[in-house]
């Protein structure tokens, strides 16, 4: 089982070839091919641990589409002043299909 740990948008994701992942929204269009060069860990025949990244490796992915997460409602309340406020938030995601891990 070949997998890697990539860093994108300030977070780390464990990926395998052929799987789909959700990452923070990227400014790429559907169908675009992208490459991640910030690879922190690769496990194939041998284990490669980056300091901080593994040199000579990359992960190729295809943008499947853009999605929005579930709505999160945040409420504020102050006692004795009738002050109430409810705000909503939906996070934007990009769905990626991992095509190839090269090491």
PDB file of C-alpha atoms in Angstrom:
ATOM      1  CA  UNK A   1       0.000   0.000   0.000  1.00  0.00           C
ATOM      2  CA  UNK A   2       1.628   3.204  -1.216  1.00  0.00           C
ATOM      3  CA  UNK A   3       0.644   6.408   0.539  1.00  0.00           C
ATOM      4  CA  UNK A   4       1.973   9.887   1.206  1.00  0.00           C
ATOM      5  CA  UNK A   5       1.315  12.829   3.500  1.00  0.00           C
ATOM      6  CA  UNK A   6       0.926  16.137   1.657  1.00  0.00           C
ATOM      7  CA  UNK A   7       0.736  19.692   2.974  1.00  0.00           C
ATOM      8  CA  UNK A   8      -1.745  22.064   1.350  1.00  0.00           C
ATOM      9  CA  UNK A   9      -3.425  25.238   2.593  1.00  0.00           C
ATOM     10  CA  UNK A  10      -1.894  24.899   6.036  1.00  0.00           C
ATOM     11  CA  UNK A  11      -3.163  21.369   6.687  1.00  0.00           C
ATOM     12  CA  UNK A  12      -1.815  17.859   6.146  1.00  0.00           C
ATOM     13  CA  UNK A  13      -3.617  15.016   4.368  1.00  0.00           C
ATOM     14  CA  UNK A  14      -2.801  11.307   4.103  1.00  0.00           C
ATOM     15  CA  UNK A  15      -3.420  10.277   0.489  1.00  0.00           C
ATOM     16  CA  UNK A  16      -3.323   7.081  -1.549  1.00  0.00           C
ATOM     17  CA  UNK A  17      -3.528   6.609  -5.303  1.00  0.00           C
ATOM     18  CA  UNK A  18      -7.107   6.493  -6.578  1.00  0.00           C
ATOM     19  CA  UNK A  19      -8.719   8.078  -3.510  1.00  0.00           C
ATOM     20  CA  UNK A  20     -10.655  11.332  -3.250  1.00  0.00           C
ATOM     21  CA  UNK A  21      -9.992  13.973  -0.604  1.00  0.00           C
ATOM     22  CA  UNK A  22     -11.529  17.286   0.439  1.00  0.00           C
ATOM     23  CA  UNK A  23      -9.133  20.211   0.878  1.00  0.00           C
ATOM     24  CA  UNK A  24      -9.668  23.915   1.479  1.00  0.00           C
ATOM     25  CA  UNK A  25     -10.844  25.633  -1.692  1.00  0.00           C
ATOM     26  CA  UNK A  26      -8.203  25.946  -4.401  1.00  0.00           C
ATOM     27  CA  UNK A  27      -8.477  28.456  -7.249  1.00  0.00           C
ATOM     28  CA  UNK A  28      -8.363  25.794  -9.977  1.00  0.00           C
ATOM     29  CA  UNK A  29     -11.135  24.838 -12.392  1.00  0.00           C
ATOM     30  CA  UNK A  30     -12.801  21.448 -12.655  1.00  0.00           C
ATOM     31  CA  UNK A  31     -10.682  18.999 -14.618  1.00  0.00           C
ATOM     32  CA  UNK A  32      -7.394  20.816 -13.946  1.00  0.00           C
ATOM     33  CA  UNK A  33      -4.350  18.691 -13.153  1.00  0.00           C
ATOM     34  CA  UNK A  34      -2.358  19.909 -10.165  1.00  0.00           C
ATOM     35  CA  UNK A  35       0.859  18.767  -8.546  1.00  0.00           C
ATOM     36  CA  UNK A  36       1.813  18.901  -4.876  1.00  0.00           C
ATOM     37  CA  UNK A  37       5.523  19.209  -4.152  1.00  0.00           C
ATOM     38  CA  UNK A  38       5.307  19.654  -0.358  1.00  0.00           C
ATOM     39  CA  UNK A  39       5.426  15.947   0.498  1.00  0.00           C
ATOM     40  CA  UNK A  40       6.142  15.272   4.165  1.00  0.00           C
ATOM     41  CA  UNK A  41       6.154  11.454   4.204  1.00  0.00           C
ATOM     42  CA  UNK A  42       6.132   8.675   1.593  1.00  0.00           C
ATOM     43  CA  UNK A  43       5.612   4.975   2.286  1.00  0.00           C
ATOM     44  CA  UNK A  44       6.194   2.658  -0.684  1.00  0.00           C
ATOM     45  CA  UNK A  45       8.830  -0.103  -0.710  1.00  0.00           C
ATOM     46  CA  UNK A  46      10.796   2.011   1.773  1.00  0.00           C
ATOM     47  CA  UNK A  47       9.777   4.763   4.159  1.00  0.00           C
ATOM     48  CA  UNK A  48      10.906   8.314   3.323  1.00  0.00           C
ATOM     49  CA  UNK A  49      10.492  10.950   6.028  1.00  0.00           C
ATOM     50  CA  UNK A  50      11.030  14.564   5.014  1.00  0.00           C
ATOM     51  CA  UNK A  51      13.073  17.127   6.883  1.00  0.00           C
ATOM     52  CA  UNK A  52      10.757  19.040   6.346  1.00  0.00           C
ATOM     53  CA  UNK A  53       9.904  17.727   2.840  1.00  0.00           C
ATOM     54  CA  UNK A  54      10.960  14.700   0.817  1.00  0.00           C
ATOM     55  CA  UNK A  55      13.067  15.757  -2.176  1.00  0.00           C
ATOM     56  CA  UNK A  56      12.262  14.421  -5.648  1.00  0.00           C
ATOM     57  CA  UNK A  57       8.683  13.373  -4.903  1.00  0.00           C
ATOM     58  CA  UNK A  58       5.357  14.743  -6.044  1.00  0.00           C
ATOM     59  CA  UNK A  59       1.683  13.888  -5.940  1.00  0.00           C
ATOM     60  CA  UNK A  60      -0.451  14.431  -9.049  1.00  0.00           C
ATOM     61  CA  UNK A  61      -4.167  15.104  -8.602  1.00  0.00           C
ATOM     62  CA  UNK A  62      -7.205  16.119 -10.657  1.00  0.00           C
ATOM     63  CA  UNK A  63      -9.788  18.666  -9.499  1.00  0.00           C
ATOM     64  CA  UNK A  64     -13.189  16.954  -9.490  1.00  0.00           C
ATOM     65  CA  UNK A  65     -15.232  19.916  -8.276  1.00  0.00           C
ATOM     66  CA  UNK A  66     -15.928  22.537  -5.669  1.00  0.00           C
ATOM     67  CA  UNK A  67     -18.307  21.996  -2.740  1.00  0.00           C
ATOM     68  CA  UNK A  68     -19.590  23.747   0.339  1.00  0.00           C
ATOM     69  CA  UNK A  69     -19.704  22.203   3.781  1.00  0.00           C
ATOM     70  CA  UNK A  70     -22.615  22.010   6.185  1.00  0.00           C
ATOM     71  CA  UNK A  71     -23.890  25.247   7.665  1.00  0.00           C
ATOM     72  CA  UNK A  72     -22.496  26.144  11.057  1.00  0.00           C
ATOM     73  CA  UNK A  73     -24.623  28.502  13.141  1.00  0.00           C
ATOM     74  CA  UNK A  74     -23.007  30.735  15.732  1.00  0.00           C
ATOM     75  CA  UNK A  75     -25.162  32.586  18.267  1.00  0.00           C
ATOM     76  CA  UNK A  76     -24.213  35.445  20.568  1.00  0.00           C
ATOM     77  CA  UNK A  77     -26.282  36.553  23.536  1.00  0.00           C
ATOM     78  CA  UNK A  78     -25.975  39.288  26.138  1.00  0.00           C
ATOM     79  CA  UNK A  79     -28.115  39.076  29.239  1.00  0.00           C
ATOM     80  CA  UNK A  80     -30.545  41.844  30.270  1.00  0.00           C
ATOM     81  CA  UNK A  81     -30.140  43.833  27.059  1.00  0.00           C
ATOM     82  CA  UNK A  82     -32.192  41.803  24.563  1.00  0.00           C
ATOM     83  CA  UNK A  83     -29.145  41.483  22.365  1.00  0.00           C
ATOM     84  CA  UNK A  84     -29.158  38.290  20.318  1.00  0.00           C
ATOM     85  CA  UNK A  85     -27.468  37.541  17.025  1.00  0.00           C
ATOM     86  CA  UNK A  86     -27.217  34.406  14.896  1.00  0.00           C
ATOM     87  CA  UNK A  87     -24.700  34.128  12.077  1.00  0.00           C
ATOM     88  CA  UNK A  88     -24.193  31.281   9.625  1.00  0.00           C
ATOM     89  CA  UNK A  89     -21.058  30.020   7.917  1.00  0.00           C
ATOM     90  CA  UNK A  90     -20.374  27.435   5.205  1.00  0.00           C
ATOM     91  CA  UNK A  91     -16.810  26.356   4.428  1.00  0.00           C
ATOM     92  CA  UNK A  92     -15.703  26.051   0.776  1.00  0.00           C
ATOM     93  CA  UNK A  93     -13.932  22.834  -0.237  1.00  0.00           C
ATOM     94  CA  UNK A  94     -12.292  21.412  -3.350  1.00  0.00           C
ATOM     95  CA  UNK A  95     -12.628  17.680  -4.059  1.00  0.00           C
ATOM     96  CA  UNK A  96      -9.460  16.114  -5.500  1.00  0.00           C
ATOM     97  CA  UNK A  97      -8.793  12.683  -6.985  1.00  0.00           C
ATOM     98  CA  UNK A  98      -5.246  11.476  -6.364  1.00  0.00           C
ATOM     99  CA  UNK A  99      -3.845  10.129  -9.635  1.00  0.00           C
ATOM    100  CA  UNK A 100      -0.214   9.273  -8.964  1.00  0.00           C
ATOM    101  CA  UNK A 101       2.418   9.345  -6.236  1.00  0.00           C
ATOM    102  CA  UNK A 102       5.942   9.539  -7.655  1.00  0.00           C
ATOM    103  CA  UNK A 103       9.036   9.064  -5.538  1.00  0.00           C
TER     104      UNK A 103
END
